[in-house]
Amino acid sequence: MFKKNTLHFKLNLFILSIIFLIVTIGFIIAINIFFSIYEDDVTHNISTGVSQFKEIVIDHHKTQLLSFTEGLVDPSTHLLSQKDAISEQDVQKYIVYANNTGVEFVQLSSAGTVLYQTLACEQRVLDMASQKSDPNNTEPTLWVDGSAETGLHLFCRYPIIDANKKTIGSILVGQPIANQDIVEYIKSTTSLDATIFAGNKRIATTIMKNDVNQVGTTLDGSIAATVLDQGDEYYGKAKILGEPYMVAYVPVLNSDQQPVGALFLGKSMLSIYTMRNHIVISLSILGVLLFIVFYGFSNRWLKNNVTAPIRWVADAMKTISANEYAIIENMPKAKNEEIDILQTTMQTMVAKLVAGQKKLETAAYIDAITGLPNRVFLYEKYNSNPLIKNQDALSVVYYLDVDNLKYINNLFGHRIGDGLLIQMGTVLKGLIKEWPEYEVYRISGDEFAICKEGYYDRDAVTNLSKLILSVFEKAFTVYDQSVSASVSIGISYNDSCNGTRCEVCTEKCKDDLEMLLKKAELAMNRVKMNGKNNFMIFDPSMNEAIQRKASLQQDLKLAMKNEELELYYQPKFDLELNRYDGMEALIRWNHPVRGFIPPFEFIKIAEESNLIVELGNWILEKSCRFIMEYNQVHHSDYCVSVNVSTIQLLNEDFEKSVLNILEATGLNPDYLELEITETVFMHSMDIAYEKLNFFREKHINIALDDFGTGYSSLTYLKSLPITTVKLDKSFVDDIAYNDISFEVVDNVIQIARSIGLTIVVEGVETKEQLQILKSLRCHKIQGYYFSKPVSDLELPLVLDQYE
């Protein structure tokens, strides 16, 4: 037996305790990691599957029901016009042969009178649909409604419009959207339990308890409060009928955005939790057995491998206590295996620590995405070694910015954007690999820097810039996706005065790193302003531009305060009515000192300084008040269009501001049109779409301005809540002799007309352009041919020409 006060016993007990603790903790961590991974995988499957579930239950049914209803329009139109038995039979035949979607009822009405009706459900379902729909709506409407008593139903109200675009009746159709087949399908494809709730009652479910399907049971109260009362989604853990589940609940909303039911996906965790408990108990027993077995083995091992080396260490410590420190620096060769192992282990640990320290330093200086040196490394390299004292000092800085990287990220995702940056970094490194005096850095999200040391040749600098631009003319292939990207390049040189400003040149007039980067960035920004995809060398005049910008910002604040700004109006001419029908409000600034300042210049300053919200509200209020008073005085019905900045539209108070202005000026919303550009959808598609929908519900018109100049897509024309498309002037300039421009204009006009949008063509300046647009059946034009923008005093003279 060991004496308890000996080092051997204490070390033996300590090591065994540590080993047991490590093993126990390791088992617990491993188990928890495994089950955490499993739970994360289940959660991911549920989150992924719930969108598929929602699409099958709601979106797929919407597509089917809308298709069925659209096919019903023609026979219904005949019935409304003929009102005979044959037309009614045609409607009935269509319903019988086309109803593969389980339609519950069809009701055809006109002027508040029901002309035809089939009913295969309870009357209260039809009553519920009738109460929540507007027969005067001119657009097809689909919505979901229901309750625990009636179940969930999808309804469609489809207007019937005659040749004169007049609503002569409507079709109301309904169908149930929940059945057992759907949840069984989801169960078979995802291995997840699925349930459809109407109210808080399960009306279709795969959940079984005691071999009994749980249809008719109700939702847990706490979850019902979240999902059905508050209308929020719920993801996480929950107990369902006594069993633990990983779950996802998504509310089903009616036309009033009130929850009327819910969709559920989940997986029972009972078996996996039971397994985990068994494993924990088994591993605990195994740990105790290992502790007992290992105790005897470790006792002998400690004596041979630990106690003796510690004695040597004790002797070494005695030597150190005698102030003989050389023993640390001159470690003698080990006399036994234990000391040799200890020395080898210590040497290995020290080597690993040193290597780890170097890795940490490397991580701080290397960009994680591209593997290039980062801004920290750049500053560390040149700030720690002053340029004026270094013969190989930094002499040239290229500042590269990837054009439209934000758009690429929004369009393709950040994975593609990061992949593009990696390839661009590789290309830039490849271009300079033969010149060791060059180095490439990634200094921010979409910005790179190329730095050169020592002597430079200006022609060589220019040639390298041209080479970079030419390389980026070709599209990159990133994860099988073709991506086009260009760069804007600013360049700065580190010139000394060569004695021209001082008797003896000390090179102290050279720029430091910060100034070189700032100058190169200024040059790059000038390239951006001039259209991107080019390079420019810094010029001192660029500082003047920055100063002018700051000065204009202050002047703009004073101009708004002193009411120096004024509005001009450019009329829009209706080709079909052969008269003016409205105008666009355009802001002008005649600076008392600088003279006329172009709108694009001070509007950009207003956007960058957040003055655009105040300025935009001023323009909107002035325009609405002017058109209201003008229409009253001249007994006219002109509409006014007001341009809206992206920043202004995305402001959280914008809707409230517009409504307050309409109320204050008394202008009917039908006489106001807000003009936006597609750039707003590159910033936040969801928010912009929601706001535009809000304005359309208030009968405010929406125009998509400058269509065709940016990333415009014909998809916008059918998916966005807009009323007007404004085709940019660039397509009209050469329409008389350029077949491509002619075809583009023709196609856009015809597509816009076919989906009920008004088309306005800007920049019409010649009679020949006018005649072509008339032949293409363009709705409205705007341009110098009829009138340039004029002040409110000149406007009546222009409008009177076509009264």
Short mmCIF file of C-alpha atoms in Angstrom, two decimals, residues 575 707 714 717 725 727 732 735 742-761 772-781:
data_model
loop_
_atom_site.label_atom_id
_atom_site.label_comp_id
_atom_site.label_asym_id
_atom_site.label_seq_id
_atom_site.Cartn_x
_atom_site.Cartn_y
_atom_site.Cartn_z
CA LEU A 575 -50.77 61.06 -78.52
CA PHE A 707 -36.19 52.08 -68.27
CA LEU A 714 -38.90 42.95 -68.62
CA LEU A 717 -43.01 45.14 -66.02
CA VAL A 725 -43.00 52.76 -67.97
CA LEU A 727 -38.44 54.66 -71.86
CA VAL A 732 -35.15 57.44 -79.20
CA ILE A 735 -34.74 55.38 -83.68
CA PHE A 742 -36.51 50.75 -83.35
CA GLU A 743 -37.09 47.10 -82.43
CA VAL A 744 -36.33 47.71 -78.75
CA VAL A 745 -38.77 50.62 -78.57
CA ASP A 746 -41.41 48.72 -80.52
CA ASN A 747 -41.14 45.62 -78.30
CA VAL A 748 -41.20 47.57 -75.04
CA ILE A 749 -44.25 49.56 -76.17
CA GLN A 750 -46.16 46.47 -77.25
CA ILE A 751 -45.28 44.50 -74.12
CA ALA A 752 -46.27 47.42 -71.88
CA ARG A 753 -49.58 47.85 -73.72
CA SER A 754 -50.33 44.13 -73.55
CA ILE A 755 -50.08 44.06 -69.76
CA GLY A 756 -52.02 47.27 -69.25
CA LEU A 757 -49.15 49.70 -68.58
CA THR A 758 -48.91 53.25 -69.90
CA ILE A 759 -45.75 53.89 -71.94
CA VAL A 760 -44.08 57.31 -71.91
CA VAL A 761 -41.09 57.94 -74.21
CA ILE A 772 -42.52 56.81 -85.66
CA LEU A 773 -43.80 56.74 -82.09
CA LYS A 774 -47.33 57.47 -83.29
CA SER A 775 -47.10 54.52 -85.69
CA LEU A 776 -45.97 52.30 -82.81
CA ARG A 777 -49.05 53.35 -80.80
CA CYS A 778 -47.04 54.94 -78.00
CA HIS A 779 -49.28 56.44 -75.31
CA LYS A 780 -47.40 59.57 -74.33
CA ILE A 781 -44.23 61.47 -75.16
#
